CSV table of C-alpha atoms and ligand atoms in Angstrom, one decimal:
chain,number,residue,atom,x,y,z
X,135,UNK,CA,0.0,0.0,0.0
X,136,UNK,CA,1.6,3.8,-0.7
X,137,UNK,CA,1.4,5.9,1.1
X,138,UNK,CA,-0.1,9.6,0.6
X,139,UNK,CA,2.7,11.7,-0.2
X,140,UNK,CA,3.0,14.7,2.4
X,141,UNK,CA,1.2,17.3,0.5
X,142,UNK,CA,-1.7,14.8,0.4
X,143,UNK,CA,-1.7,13.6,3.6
X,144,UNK,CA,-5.0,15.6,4.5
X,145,UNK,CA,-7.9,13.4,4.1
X,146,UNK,CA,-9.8,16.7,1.9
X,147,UNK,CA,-11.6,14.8,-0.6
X,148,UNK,CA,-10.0,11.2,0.1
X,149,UNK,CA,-12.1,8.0,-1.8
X,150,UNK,CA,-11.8,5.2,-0.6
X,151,UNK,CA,-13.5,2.3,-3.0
X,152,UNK,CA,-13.7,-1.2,-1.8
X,153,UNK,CA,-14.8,-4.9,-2.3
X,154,UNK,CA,-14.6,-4.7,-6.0
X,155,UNK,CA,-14.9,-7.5,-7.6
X,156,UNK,CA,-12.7,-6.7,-10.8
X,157,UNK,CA,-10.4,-3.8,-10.3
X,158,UNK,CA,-8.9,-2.8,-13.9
X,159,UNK,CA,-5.8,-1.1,-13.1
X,160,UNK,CA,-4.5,-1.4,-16.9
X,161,UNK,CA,-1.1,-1.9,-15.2
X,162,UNK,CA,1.0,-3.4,-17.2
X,163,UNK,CA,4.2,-6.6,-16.8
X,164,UNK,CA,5.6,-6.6,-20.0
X,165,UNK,CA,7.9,-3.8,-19.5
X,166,UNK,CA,7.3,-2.2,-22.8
X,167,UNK,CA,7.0,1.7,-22.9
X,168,UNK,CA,5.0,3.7,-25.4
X,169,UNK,CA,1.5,2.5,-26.4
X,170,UNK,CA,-0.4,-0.5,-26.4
X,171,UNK,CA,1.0,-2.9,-29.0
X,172,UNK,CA,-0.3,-7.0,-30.3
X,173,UNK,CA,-0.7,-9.2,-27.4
X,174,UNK,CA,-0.3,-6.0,-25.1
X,175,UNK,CA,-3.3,-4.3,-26.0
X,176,UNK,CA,-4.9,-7.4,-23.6
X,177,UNK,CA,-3.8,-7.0,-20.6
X,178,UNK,CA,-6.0,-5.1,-18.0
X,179,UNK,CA,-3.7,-5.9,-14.7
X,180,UNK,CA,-6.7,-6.5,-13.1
X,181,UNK,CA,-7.3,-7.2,-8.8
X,182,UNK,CA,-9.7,-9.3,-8.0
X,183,UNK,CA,-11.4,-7.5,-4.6
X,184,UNK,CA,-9.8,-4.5,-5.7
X,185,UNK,CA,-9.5,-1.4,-3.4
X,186,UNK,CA,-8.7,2.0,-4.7
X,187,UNK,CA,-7.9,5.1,-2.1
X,188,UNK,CA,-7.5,8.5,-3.9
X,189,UNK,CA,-6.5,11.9,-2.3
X,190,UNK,CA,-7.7,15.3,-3.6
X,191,UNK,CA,-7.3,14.9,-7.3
X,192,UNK,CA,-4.8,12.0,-7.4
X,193,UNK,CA,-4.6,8.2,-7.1
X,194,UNK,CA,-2.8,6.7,-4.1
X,195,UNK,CA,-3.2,2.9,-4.3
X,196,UNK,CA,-4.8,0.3,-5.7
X,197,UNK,CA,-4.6,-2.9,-4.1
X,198,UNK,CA,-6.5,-6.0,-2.4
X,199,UNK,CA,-9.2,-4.8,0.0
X,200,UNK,CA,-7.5,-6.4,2.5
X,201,UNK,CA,-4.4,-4.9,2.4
X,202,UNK,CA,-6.6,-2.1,2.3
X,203,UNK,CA,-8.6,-2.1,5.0
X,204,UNK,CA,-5.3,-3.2,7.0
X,205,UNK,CA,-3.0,-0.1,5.8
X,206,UNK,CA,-1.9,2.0,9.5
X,207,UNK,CA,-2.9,5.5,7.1
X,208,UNK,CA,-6.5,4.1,6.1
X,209,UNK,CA,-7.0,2.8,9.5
X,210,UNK,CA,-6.2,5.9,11.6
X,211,UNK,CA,-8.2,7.9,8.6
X,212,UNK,CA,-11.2,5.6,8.4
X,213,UNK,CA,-13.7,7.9,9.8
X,214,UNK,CA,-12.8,11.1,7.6
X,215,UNK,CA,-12.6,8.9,4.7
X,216,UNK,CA,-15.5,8.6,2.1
X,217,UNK,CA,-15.6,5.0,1.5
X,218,UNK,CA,-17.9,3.0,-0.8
X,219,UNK,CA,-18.4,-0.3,-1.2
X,220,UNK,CA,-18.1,-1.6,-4.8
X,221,UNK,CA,-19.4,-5.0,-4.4
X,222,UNK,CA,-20.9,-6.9,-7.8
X,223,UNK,CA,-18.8,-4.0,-9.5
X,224,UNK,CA,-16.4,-3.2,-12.1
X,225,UNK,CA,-13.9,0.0,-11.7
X,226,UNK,CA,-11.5,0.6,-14.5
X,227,UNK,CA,-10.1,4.1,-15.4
X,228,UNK,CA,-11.9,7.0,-16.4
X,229,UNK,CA,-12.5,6.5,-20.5
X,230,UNK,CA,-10.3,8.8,-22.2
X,231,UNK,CA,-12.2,9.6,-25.5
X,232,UNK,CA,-10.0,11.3,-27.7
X,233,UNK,CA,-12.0,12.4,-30.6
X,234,UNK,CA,-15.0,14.6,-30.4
X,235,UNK,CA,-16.7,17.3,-31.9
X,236,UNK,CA,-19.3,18.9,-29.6
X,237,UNK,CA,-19.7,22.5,-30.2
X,238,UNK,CA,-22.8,22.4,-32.9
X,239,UNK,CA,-26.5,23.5,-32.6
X,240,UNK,CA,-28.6,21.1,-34.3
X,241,UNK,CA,-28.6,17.8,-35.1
X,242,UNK,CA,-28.4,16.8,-39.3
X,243,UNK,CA,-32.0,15.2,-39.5
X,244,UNK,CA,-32.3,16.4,-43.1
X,245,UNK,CA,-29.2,14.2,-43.8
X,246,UNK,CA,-30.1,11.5,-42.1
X,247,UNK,CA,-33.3,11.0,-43.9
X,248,UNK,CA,-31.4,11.0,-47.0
X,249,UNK,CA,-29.0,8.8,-45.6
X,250,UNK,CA,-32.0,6.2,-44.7
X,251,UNK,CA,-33.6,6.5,-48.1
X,252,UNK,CA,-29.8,5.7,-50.5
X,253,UNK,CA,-27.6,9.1,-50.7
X,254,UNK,CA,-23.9,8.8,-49.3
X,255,UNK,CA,-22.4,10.8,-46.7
X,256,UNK,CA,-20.1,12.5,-49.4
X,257,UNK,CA,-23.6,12.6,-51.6
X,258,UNK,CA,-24.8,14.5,-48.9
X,259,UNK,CA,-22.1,16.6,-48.7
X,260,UNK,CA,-21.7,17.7,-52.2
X,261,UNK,CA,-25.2,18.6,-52.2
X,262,UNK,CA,-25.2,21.2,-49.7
X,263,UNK,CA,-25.2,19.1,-46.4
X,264,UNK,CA,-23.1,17.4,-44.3
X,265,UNK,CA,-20.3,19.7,-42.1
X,266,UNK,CA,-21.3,23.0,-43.9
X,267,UNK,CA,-24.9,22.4,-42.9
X,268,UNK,CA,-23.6,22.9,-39.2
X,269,UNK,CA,-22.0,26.0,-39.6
X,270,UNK,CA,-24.5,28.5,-40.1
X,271,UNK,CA,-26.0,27.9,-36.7
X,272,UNK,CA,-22.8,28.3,-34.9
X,273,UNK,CA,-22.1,31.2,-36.7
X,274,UNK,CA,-25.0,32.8,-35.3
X,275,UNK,CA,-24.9,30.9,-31.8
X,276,UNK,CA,-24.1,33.2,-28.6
X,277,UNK,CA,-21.1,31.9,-26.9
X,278,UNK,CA,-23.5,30.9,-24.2
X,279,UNK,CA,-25.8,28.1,-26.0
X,280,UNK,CA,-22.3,27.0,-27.6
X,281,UNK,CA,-21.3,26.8,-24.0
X,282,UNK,CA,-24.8,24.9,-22.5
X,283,UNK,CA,-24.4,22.4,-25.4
X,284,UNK,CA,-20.9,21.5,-24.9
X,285,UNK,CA,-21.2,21.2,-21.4
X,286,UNK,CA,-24.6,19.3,-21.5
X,287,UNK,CA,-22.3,16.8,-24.3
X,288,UNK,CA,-19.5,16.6,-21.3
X,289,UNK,CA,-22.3,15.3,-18.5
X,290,UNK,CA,-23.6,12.5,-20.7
X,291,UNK,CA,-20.0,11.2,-21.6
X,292,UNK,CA,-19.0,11.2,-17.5
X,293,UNK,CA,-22.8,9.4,-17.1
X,294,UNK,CA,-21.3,6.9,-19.4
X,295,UNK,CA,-17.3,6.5,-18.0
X,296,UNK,CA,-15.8,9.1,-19.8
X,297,UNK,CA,-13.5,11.0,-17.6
X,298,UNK,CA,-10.8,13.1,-20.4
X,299,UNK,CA,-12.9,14.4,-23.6
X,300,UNK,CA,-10.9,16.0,-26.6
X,301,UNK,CA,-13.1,18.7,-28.2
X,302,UNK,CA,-12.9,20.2,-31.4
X,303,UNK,CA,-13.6,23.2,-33.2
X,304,UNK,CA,-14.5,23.0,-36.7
X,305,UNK,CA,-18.2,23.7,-37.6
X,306,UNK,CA,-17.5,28.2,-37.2
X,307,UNK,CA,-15.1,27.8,-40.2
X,308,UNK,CA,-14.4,32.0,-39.4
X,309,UNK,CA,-11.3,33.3,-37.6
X,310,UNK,CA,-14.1,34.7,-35.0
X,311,UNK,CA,-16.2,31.7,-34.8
X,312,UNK,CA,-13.6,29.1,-34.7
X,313,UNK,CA,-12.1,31.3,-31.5
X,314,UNK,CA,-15.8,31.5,-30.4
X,315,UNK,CA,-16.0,27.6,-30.2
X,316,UNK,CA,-12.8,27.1,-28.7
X,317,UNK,CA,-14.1,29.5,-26.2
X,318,UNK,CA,-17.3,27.4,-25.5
X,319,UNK,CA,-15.4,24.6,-25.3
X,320,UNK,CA,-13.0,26.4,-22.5
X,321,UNK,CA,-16.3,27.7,-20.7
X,322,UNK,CA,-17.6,24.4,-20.6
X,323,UNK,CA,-14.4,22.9,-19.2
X,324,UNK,CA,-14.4,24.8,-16.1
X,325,UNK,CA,-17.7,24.0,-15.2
X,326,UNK,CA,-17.2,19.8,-15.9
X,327,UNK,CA,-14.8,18.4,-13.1
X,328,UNK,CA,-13.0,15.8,-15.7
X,329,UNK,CA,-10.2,16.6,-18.2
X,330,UNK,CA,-11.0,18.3,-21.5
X,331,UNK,CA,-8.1,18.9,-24.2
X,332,UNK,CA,-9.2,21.8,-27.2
X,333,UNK,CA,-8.3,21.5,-30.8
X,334,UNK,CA,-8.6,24.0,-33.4
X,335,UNK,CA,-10.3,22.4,-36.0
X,336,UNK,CA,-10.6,25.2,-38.3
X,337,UNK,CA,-9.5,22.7,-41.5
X,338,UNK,CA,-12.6,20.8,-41.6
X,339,UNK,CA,-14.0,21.6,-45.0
X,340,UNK,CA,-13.1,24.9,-47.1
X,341,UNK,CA,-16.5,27.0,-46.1
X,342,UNK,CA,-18.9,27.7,-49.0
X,343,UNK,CA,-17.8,30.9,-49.4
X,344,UNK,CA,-14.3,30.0,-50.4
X,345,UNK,CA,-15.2,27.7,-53.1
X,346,UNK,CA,-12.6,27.1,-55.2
X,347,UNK,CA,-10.2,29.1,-53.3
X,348,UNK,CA,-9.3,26.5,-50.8
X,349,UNK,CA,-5.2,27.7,-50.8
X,350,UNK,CA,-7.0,31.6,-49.4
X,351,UNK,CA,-8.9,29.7,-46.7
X,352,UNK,CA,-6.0,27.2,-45.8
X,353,UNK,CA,-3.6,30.7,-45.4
X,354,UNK,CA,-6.2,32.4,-43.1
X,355,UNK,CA,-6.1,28.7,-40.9
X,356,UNK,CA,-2.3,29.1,-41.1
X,357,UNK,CA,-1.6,33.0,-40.7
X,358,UNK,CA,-4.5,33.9,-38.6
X,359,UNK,CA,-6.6,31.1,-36.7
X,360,UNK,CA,-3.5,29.0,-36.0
X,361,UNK,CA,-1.4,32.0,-34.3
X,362,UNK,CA,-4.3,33.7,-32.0
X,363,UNK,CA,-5.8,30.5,-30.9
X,364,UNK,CA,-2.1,29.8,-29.8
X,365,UNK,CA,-1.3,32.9,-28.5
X,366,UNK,CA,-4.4,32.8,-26.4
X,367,UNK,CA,-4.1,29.3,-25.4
X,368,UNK,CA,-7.0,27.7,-26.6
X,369,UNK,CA,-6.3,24.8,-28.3
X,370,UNK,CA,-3.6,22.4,-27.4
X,371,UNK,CA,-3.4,20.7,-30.8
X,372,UNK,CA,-4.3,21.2,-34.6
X,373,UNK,CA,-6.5,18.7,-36.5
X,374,UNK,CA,-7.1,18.9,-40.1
X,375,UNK,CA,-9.3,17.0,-42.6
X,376,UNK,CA,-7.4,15.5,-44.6
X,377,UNK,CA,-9.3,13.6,-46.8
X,378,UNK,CA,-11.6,13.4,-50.6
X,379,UNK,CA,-13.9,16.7,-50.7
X,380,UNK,CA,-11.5,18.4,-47.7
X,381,UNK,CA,-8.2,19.1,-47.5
X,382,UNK,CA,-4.9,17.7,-49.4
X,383,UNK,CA,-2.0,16.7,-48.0
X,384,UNK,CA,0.0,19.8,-49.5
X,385,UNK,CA,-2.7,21.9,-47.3
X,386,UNK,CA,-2.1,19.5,-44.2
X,387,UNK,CA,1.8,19.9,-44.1
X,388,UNK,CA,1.2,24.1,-44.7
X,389,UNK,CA,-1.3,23.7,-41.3
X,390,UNK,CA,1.0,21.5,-39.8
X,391,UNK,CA,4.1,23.5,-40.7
X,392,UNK,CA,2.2,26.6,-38.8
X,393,UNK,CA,0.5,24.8,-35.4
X,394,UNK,CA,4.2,23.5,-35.3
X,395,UNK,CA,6.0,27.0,-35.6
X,396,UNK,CA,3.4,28.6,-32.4
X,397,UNK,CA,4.0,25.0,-30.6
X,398,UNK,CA,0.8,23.4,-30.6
X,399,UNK,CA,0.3,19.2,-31.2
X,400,UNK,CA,-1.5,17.9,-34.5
X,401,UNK,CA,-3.5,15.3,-35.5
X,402,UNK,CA,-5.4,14.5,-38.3
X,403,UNK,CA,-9.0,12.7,-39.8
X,404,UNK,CA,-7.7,11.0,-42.2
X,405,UNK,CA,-8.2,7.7,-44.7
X,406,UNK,CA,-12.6,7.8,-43.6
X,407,UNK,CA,-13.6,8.2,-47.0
X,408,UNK,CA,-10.4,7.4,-49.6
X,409,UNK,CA,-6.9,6.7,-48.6
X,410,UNK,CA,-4.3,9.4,-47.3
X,411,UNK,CA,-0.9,9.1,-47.7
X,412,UNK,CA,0.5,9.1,-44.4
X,413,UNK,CA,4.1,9.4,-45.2
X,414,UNK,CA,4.4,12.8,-45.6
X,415,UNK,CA,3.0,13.4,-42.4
X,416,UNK,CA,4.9,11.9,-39.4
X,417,UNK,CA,7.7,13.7,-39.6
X,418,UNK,CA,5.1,16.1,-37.6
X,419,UNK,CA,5.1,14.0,-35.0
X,420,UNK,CA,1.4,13.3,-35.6
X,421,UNK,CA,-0.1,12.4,-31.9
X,422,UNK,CA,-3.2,10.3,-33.7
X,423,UNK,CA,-4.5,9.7,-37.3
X,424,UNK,CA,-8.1,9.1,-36.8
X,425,UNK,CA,-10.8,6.7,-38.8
X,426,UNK,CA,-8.6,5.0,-40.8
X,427,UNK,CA,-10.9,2.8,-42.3
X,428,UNK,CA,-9.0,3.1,-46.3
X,429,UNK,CA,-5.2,2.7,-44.7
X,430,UNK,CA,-2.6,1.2,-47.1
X,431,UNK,CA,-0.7,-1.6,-46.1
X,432,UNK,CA,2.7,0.3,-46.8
X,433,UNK,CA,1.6,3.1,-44.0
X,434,UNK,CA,0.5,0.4,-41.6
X,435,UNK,CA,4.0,-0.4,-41.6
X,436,UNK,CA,5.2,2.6,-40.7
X,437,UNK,CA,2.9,3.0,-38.0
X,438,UNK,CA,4.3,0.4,-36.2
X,439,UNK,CA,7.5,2.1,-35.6
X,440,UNK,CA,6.0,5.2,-34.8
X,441,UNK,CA,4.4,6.4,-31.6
X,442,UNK,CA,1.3,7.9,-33.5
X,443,UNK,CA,-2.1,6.4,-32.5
X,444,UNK,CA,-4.6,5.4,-34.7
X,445,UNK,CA,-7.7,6.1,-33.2
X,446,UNK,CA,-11.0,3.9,-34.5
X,447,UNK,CA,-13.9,5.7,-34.4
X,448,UNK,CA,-17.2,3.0,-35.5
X,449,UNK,CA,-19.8,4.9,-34.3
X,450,UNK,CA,-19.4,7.0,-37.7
X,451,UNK,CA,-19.4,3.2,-39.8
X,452,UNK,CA,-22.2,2.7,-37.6
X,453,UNK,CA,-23.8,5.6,-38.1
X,454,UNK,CA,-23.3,6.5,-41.3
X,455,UNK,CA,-24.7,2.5,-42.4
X,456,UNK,CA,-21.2,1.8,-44.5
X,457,UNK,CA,-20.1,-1.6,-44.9
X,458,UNK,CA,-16.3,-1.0,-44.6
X,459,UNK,CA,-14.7,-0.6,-40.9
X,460,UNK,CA,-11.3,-0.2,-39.8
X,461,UNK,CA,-8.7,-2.7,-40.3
X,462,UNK,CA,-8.9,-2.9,-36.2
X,463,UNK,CA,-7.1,-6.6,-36.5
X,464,UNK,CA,-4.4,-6.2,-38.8
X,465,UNK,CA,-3.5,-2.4,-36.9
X,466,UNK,CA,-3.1,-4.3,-33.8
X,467,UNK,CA,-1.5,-7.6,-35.4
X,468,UNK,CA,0.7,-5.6,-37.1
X,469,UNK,CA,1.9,-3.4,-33.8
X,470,UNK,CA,0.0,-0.1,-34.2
X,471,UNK,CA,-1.1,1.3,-31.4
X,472,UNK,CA,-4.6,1.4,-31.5
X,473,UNK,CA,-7.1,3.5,-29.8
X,474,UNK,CA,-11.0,4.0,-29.6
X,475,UNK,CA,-13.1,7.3,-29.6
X,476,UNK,CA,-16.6,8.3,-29.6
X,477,UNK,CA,-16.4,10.8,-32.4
X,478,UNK,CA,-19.3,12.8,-30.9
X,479,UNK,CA,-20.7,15.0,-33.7
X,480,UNK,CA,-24.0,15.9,-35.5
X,481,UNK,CA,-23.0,14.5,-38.7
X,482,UNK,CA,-21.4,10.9,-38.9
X,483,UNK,CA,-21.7,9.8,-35.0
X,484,UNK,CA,-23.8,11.6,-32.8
X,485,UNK,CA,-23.1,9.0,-29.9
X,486,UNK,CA,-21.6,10.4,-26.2
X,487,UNK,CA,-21.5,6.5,-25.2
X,488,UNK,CA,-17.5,4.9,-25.4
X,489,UNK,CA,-19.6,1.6,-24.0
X,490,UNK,CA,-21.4,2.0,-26.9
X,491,UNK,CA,-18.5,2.3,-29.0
X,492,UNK,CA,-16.5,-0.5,-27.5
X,493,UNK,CA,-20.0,-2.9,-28.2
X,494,UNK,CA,-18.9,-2.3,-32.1
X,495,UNK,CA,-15.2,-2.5,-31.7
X,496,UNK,CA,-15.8,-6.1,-30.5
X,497,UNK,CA,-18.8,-6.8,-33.1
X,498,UNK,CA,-17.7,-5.0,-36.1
X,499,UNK,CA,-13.9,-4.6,-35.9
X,500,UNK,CA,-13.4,-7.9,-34.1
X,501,UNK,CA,-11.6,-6.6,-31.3
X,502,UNK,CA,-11.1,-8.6,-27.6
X,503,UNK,CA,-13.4,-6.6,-25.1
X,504,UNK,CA,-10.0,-6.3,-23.4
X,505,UNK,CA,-8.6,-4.7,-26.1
X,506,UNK,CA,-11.5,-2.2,-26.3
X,507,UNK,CA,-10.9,-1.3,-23.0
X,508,UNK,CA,-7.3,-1.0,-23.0
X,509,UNK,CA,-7.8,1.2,-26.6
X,510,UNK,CA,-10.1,3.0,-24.9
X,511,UNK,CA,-8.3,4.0,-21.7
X,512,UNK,CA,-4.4,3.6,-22.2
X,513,UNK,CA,-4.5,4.1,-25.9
X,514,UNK,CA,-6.8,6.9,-25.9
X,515,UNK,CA,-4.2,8.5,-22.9
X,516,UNK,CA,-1.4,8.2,-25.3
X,517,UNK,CA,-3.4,9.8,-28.4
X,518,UNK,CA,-3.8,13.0,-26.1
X,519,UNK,CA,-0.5,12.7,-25.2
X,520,UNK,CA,-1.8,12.6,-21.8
X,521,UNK,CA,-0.2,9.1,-20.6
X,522,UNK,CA,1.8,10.4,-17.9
X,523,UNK,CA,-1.5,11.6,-15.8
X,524,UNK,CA,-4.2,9.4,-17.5
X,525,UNK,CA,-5.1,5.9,-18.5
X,526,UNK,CA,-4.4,3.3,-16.0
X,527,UNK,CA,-4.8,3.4,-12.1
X,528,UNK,CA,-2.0,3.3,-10.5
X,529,UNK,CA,-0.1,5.5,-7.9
X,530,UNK,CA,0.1,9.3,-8.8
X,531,UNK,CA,-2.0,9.1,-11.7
X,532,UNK,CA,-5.3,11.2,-12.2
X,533,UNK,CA,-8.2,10.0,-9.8
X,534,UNK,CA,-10.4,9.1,-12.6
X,535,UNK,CA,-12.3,6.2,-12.4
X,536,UNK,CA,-15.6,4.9,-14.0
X,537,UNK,CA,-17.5,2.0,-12.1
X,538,UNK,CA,-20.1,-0.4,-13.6
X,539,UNK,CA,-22.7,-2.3,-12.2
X,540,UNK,CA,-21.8,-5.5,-13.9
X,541,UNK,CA,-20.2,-8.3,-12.4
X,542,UNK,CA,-17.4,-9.3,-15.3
X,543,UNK,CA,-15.9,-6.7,-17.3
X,544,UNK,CA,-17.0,-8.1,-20.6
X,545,UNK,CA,-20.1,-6.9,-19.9
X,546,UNK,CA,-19.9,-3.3,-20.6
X,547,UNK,CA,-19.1,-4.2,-24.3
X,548,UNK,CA,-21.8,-7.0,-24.4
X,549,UNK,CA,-25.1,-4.8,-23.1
X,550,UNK,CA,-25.2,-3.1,-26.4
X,551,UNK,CA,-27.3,0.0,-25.5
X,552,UNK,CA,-27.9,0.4,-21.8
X,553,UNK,CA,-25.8,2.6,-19.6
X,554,UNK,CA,-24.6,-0.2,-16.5
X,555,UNK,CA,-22.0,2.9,-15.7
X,556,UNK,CA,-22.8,3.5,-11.9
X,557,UNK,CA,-21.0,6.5,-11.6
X,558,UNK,CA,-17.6,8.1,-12.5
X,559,UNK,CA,-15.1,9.6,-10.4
X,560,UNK,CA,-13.5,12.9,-12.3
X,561,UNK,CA,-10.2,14.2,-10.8
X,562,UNK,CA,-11.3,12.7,-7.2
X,563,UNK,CA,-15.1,14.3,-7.5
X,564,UNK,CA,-18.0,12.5,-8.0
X,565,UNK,CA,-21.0,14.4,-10.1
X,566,UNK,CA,-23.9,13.0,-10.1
X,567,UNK,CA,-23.6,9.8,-8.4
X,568,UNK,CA,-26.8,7.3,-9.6
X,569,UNK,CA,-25.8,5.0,-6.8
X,570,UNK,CA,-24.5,4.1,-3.6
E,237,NIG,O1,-15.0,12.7,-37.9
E,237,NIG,N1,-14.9,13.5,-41.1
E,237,NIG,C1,-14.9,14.6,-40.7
E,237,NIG,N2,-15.5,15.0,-39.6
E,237,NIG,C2,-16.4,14.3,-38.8
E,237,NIG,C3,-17.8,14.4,-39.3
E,237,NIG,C4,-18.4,15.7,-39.0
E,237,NIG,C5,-19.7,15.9,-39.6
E,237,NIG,O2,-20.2,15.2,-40.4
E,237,NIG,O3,-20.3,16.9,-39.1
E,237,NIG,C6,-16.0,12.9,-38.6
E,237,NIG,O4,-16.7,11.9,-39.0
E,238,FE,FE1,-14.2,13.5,-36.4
């Protein structure tokens, strides 16, 4: 058992969770650093009547119970300590979902429709729908609503485990109301006790008003969104869509080339609807390329040797009623690190639920509910760049813990559509507790 270090030896806000009956600490033995690779992506570390003890805002053990419930600290603590007992339940960390686009008005019911009856996302798209459909009412959004709808987003993700939530920009496709959004997003990160991590998104799709001037758009990303949103520390990384019907990768290295220069992280959508060269690209230090569904062999390759994530994201297959997913079992066969994401947004995958989406990595892309946890939590850490506080539960890490009422942690993947996620613990706080 640790001990709390001295500057946490107050009991203020100290958790005590006992009696679990599968604690998954996502510890791992094989020694490896970086990501989740193969055979690694499996292991969960977990304790079987598991005890977790968390101080203020950080993790202080995980252990037996028993060792628990004999530790001198806990003992002499006891009283001041808010304990809860986690029989029949699951505790694993916090999900970390690292793809998301939450600050948007409406939902795209027009496009759905057309979906249902036989047009294609890109169909959609070329006709006037799809992402530049969402922009007009962000435009004219207050900062306020912008705010209430990202925040709103951020309590159903921590109803369903989610404790860390990227959020992008991307649907004000304006110097102002990209900074706008990036705003909401900020106002709504005070207000939610877990983690959120801002990227400017601005390179989603070349607005309607730049048609056929996509270089004059991709310079005002570059020379004007891309400086002030650093400058006032808004975003921590730079995503672009780089993809058939958005943005090349000549425009992609330009954006890169400038999020680089005022030292922010990048990332990218890329291969969802044809297949992005990804070569060009790492030398960026790319922290994740996300949807992959059209990768090429060749850049699977390279991936393995590099510590860029590829994050899955089929709630957008699942959503958008395509019969091509990733290539989840030859990315983790192959060593990529893989990782899972919600992709929250009005268009492709308006789903807050990482349960949800960890149901389909194990139906549709064939992945071990193991491995959808541990691409989920660890994975999703290390696609935020985030491992060193987030991800696992071990000593010193982020008190960040999501607990299930199910008695095997299969079962969050297997009950496709019901929330079994009890509560979720966000930097040592509880909102919202449904239970105990
Ligand atoms: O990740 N592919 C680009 N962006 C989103 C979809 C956004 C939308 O359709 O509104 C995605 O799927
Ligand atoms: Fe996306």
């Amino acid at each position: 058992m640790t001990r709390p270090a001295k500057s946490e030896a107050s009991t203020d806000h100290a958790l005590l969770l006992v009696n679990i009956s599968q604690l998954l600490t996502l510890r791992t033995s094989s020694g490896n650093s970086g990501p989740r690779r193969g055979k690694d992506l499996q292991e969960l570390g977990i304790i079987k009547d598991g005890a977790v003890l968390s101080v203020g805002k950080k993790i202080v053990s995980a252990c037996k119970t028993r060792d628990a419930l004999r530790d001198p600290w806990i003992r002499k603590n006891r009283k001041k300590i808010v304990e809860l007992d986690c029989a029949g339940q699951v505790v694993l960390p916090g999900f970390v979902d690292s793809h998301t686009h939450p600050v948007f008005i409406e939902p795209r019911l027009v496009d759905f429709e057309k979906r249902i009856a036989g047009a294609t996302y890109e169909q959609i798209a070329e006709a006037g729908g799809g992402i530049r459909s969402s922009v007009e009412g962000v435009r004219k959004a207050g900062k306020k609503l912008l705010t209430d709808k990202v925040l709103s987003a951020l309590h159903e993700m921590a109803e369903q485990g989610t404790a860390t939530v990227e959020a992008k920009s991307g649907y004000g496709l304006t110097l102002d109301s990209e900074i706008k959004s990036l705003e909401a997003i900020r106002g709504a990160a005070v207000k939610w006790p877990g983690t959120v991590i801002a990227t400017l998104l601005g390179a989603h799709v070349v607005p309607r008003e730049f048609h056929g001037r996509a270089h004059e758009y991709v310079d005002i990303v570059c020379k004007q969104m891309v400086p002030l949103v650093a400058e006032r520390k808004l975003a921590q990384f730079v995503d672009v869509f780089t993809d058939r019907g958005a943005f090349t990768a000549e425009d992609t290295e330009k954006i890169f080339d400038a999020a680089k220069k005022h030292g922010l992280g990048v990332r990218a959508h890329v291969c969802q609807l044809s297949e992005t060269a990804l070569r060009p690209l790492l030398r960026f230090n790319v922290a994740s390329f996300d949807h992959m569904d059209h990768v090429s062999e060749t850049d699977i390759r390279l991936l393995t040797k590099s510590e860029t994530v590829a994050t899955l994201v089929p709630g957008a297959n699942y959503f958008l009623g395509t019969d091509n997913f990733p290539p989840a079992r030859k990315l983790i066969e192959s060593g990529v690190a893989v990782a899972l994401a919600t992709d929250y947004n009005p268009g492709s995958s308006p789903t807050a639920s990482m349960p949800f989406v960890l149901s389909l990595a194990c139906t549709h892309l064939k992945m071990s509910p193991a491995e959808a946890i541990a691409a989920a939590t660890v994975n999703g850490a290390w696609a935020l760049r985030l491992q060193e506080r987030k991800g696992s539960i071990e000593s010193g890490k982020d008190a960040d813990l999501a607990v299930f009422d199910v008695a095997d942690y299969r079962e969050i993947a297997y009950w496709v559509a019901s929330n079994r996620c009890a509560f979720s613990v966000l930097n040592g706080l509880m909102p919202g507790a449904r239970s105990h």
